[in-house]
């Protein structure tokens, strides 16, 4: 099979484009510079909703600017909080969840996602996920702490019992 994707983000956007529909409720667990949030907002349209989390104000400001520039802010709710706290902000069932892990591109590389909070967020996301929902994890392991996060997430996810996740 030929891989026509340049990188993991391009592949994740391909998957999102296949699954996300107008009116969906979706979660960007790591807003970053807003590119996934913008892409999701375009896919769900004005009838849908995008929740976007980040712990850094810089990330949320970048995301807000990108959304405003593209007239997509209406369907987005930006939340300055650890993604492990999603249950405090999201009560709706989710159609799709994406995690783009690592650090804020162009930001402080010492502020990174960590396996403990990511796994907590993943567990909470699965409880909110609709039966036909999709979770995408884009995991970078080349930075300090990235390999540990990758191994922890792969260990957790490979041991999930899909029959008992939520149904």
PDB file of N, CA and C in Angstrom, residues 6 18-19 23 30 34 40 45 56 60 90 98 103 125 135 137 166-167:
ATOM      1  N   UNK A   6       2.078  13.287   3.551  1.00  0.00           N
ATOM      2  CA  UNK A   6       3.372  13.880   3.853  1.00  0.00           C
ATOM      3  C   UNK A   6       3.733  13.755   5.329  1.00  0.00           C
ATOM      4  N   UNK A  18     -13.109  12.330   6.400  1.00  0.00           N
ATOM      5  CA  UNK A  18     -13.946  11.166   6.092  1.00  0.00           C
ATOM      6  C   UNK A  18     -15.053  10.962   7.132  1.00  0.00           C
ATOM      7  N   UNK A  19     -14.830  11.390   8.368  1.00  0.00           N
ATOM      8  CA  UNK A  19     -15.746  11.062   9.464  1.00  0.00           C
ATOM      9  C   UNK A  19     -16.603  12.213   9.971  1.00  0.00           C
ATOM     10  N   UNK A  23     -22.770  19.684  11.661  1.00  0.00           N
ATOM     11  CA  UNK A  23     -23.595  19.510  12.847  1.00  0.00           C
ATOM     12  C   UNK A  23     -22.977  18.656  13.937  1.00  0.00           C
ATOM     13  N   UNK A  30      -6.045  19.518  22.134  1.00  0.00           N
ATOM     14  CA  UNK A  30      -4.790  20.275  22.173  1.00  0.00           C
ATOM     15  C   UNK A  30      -4.833  21.348  21.086  1.00  0.00           C
ATOM     16  N   UNK A  34      -4.060  26.253  16.448  1.00  0.00           N
ATOM     17  CA  UNK A  34      -5.422  26.335  15.942  1.00  0.00           C
ATOM     18  C   UNK A  34      -5.710  25.667  14.616  1.00  0.00           C
ATOM     19  N   UNK A  40     -11.563  21.444  11.962  1.00  0.00           N
ATOM     20  CA  UNK A  40     -12.789  20.875  12.534  1.00  0.00           C
ATOM     21  C   UNK A  40     -13.965  21.839  12.390  1.00  0.00           C
ATOM     22  N   UNK A  45     -19.302  23.013  10.438  1.00  0.00           N
ATOM     23  CA  UNK A  45     -20.142  24.119  10.007  1.00  0.00           C
ATOM     24  C   UNK A  45     -20.743  24.871  11.183  1.00  0.00           C
ATOM     25  N   UNK A  56      -2.101  26.804  27.510  1.00  0.00           N
ATOM     26  CA  UNK A  56      -1.346  28.025  27.258  1.00  0.00           C
ATOM     27  C   UNK A  56      -2.220  29.104  26.623  1.00  0.00           C
ATOM     28  N   UNK A  60      -4.256  29.599  22.797  1.00  0.00           N
ATOM     29  CA  UNK A  60      -5.655  29.992  22.616  1.00  0.00           C
ATOM     30  C   UNK A  60      -5.777  31.309  21.850  1.00  0.00           C
ATOM     31  N   UNK A  90     -17.361  19.845  29.144  1.00  0.00           N
ATOM     32  CA  UNK A  90     -18.102  19.207  28.054  1.00  0.00           C
ATOM     33  C   UNK A  90     -19.099  18.217  28.638  1.00  0.00           C
ATOM     34  N   UNK A  98      -9.718  14.651  18.750  1.00  0.00           N
ATOM     35  CA  UNK A  98      -8.339  14.588  18.257  1.00  0.00           C
ATOM     36  C   UNK A  98      -7.384  15.142  19.310  1.00  0.00           C
ATOM     37  N   UNK A 103       4.391  19.710  21.964  1.00  0.00           N
ATOM     38  CA  UNK A 103       4.505  21.081  22.454  1.00  0.00           C
ATOM     39  C   UNK A 103       3.944  22.038  21.407  1.00  0.00           C
ATOM     40  N   UNK A 125     -12.694  11.193  27.438  1.00  0.00           N
ATOM     41  CA  UNK A 125     -13.198  11.338  26.067  1.00  0.00           C
ATOM     42  C   UNK A 125     -13.971  10.105  25.635  1.00  0.00           C
ATOM     43  N   UNK A 135     -11.584   8.552  17.762  1.00  0.00           N
ATOM     44  CA  UNK A 135     -10.527   9.244  18.499  1.00  0.00           C
ATOM     45  C   UNK A 135      -9.248   9.120  17.686  1.00  0.00           C
ATOM     46  N   UNK A 137      -5.139  10.100  17.765  1.00  0.00           N
ATOM     47  CA  UNK A 137      -3.986  10.533  18.558  1.00  0.00           C
ATOM     48  C   UNK A 137      -2.802  10.728  17.622  1.00  0.00           C
ATOM     49  N   UNK A 166     -17.547   1.655  26.661  1.00  0.00           N
ATOM     50  CA  UNK A 166     -18.665   2.526  27.027  1.00  0.00           C
ATOM     51  C   UNK A 166     -20.029   1.966  26.699  1.00  0.00           C
ATOM     52  N   UNK A 167     -20.111   0.922  25.940  1.00  0.00           N
ATOM     53  CA  UNK A 167     -21.420   0.518  25.422  1.00  0.00           C
ATOM     54  C   UNK A 167     -22.173  -0.356  26.382  1.00  0.00           C
TER      55      UNK A 167
END
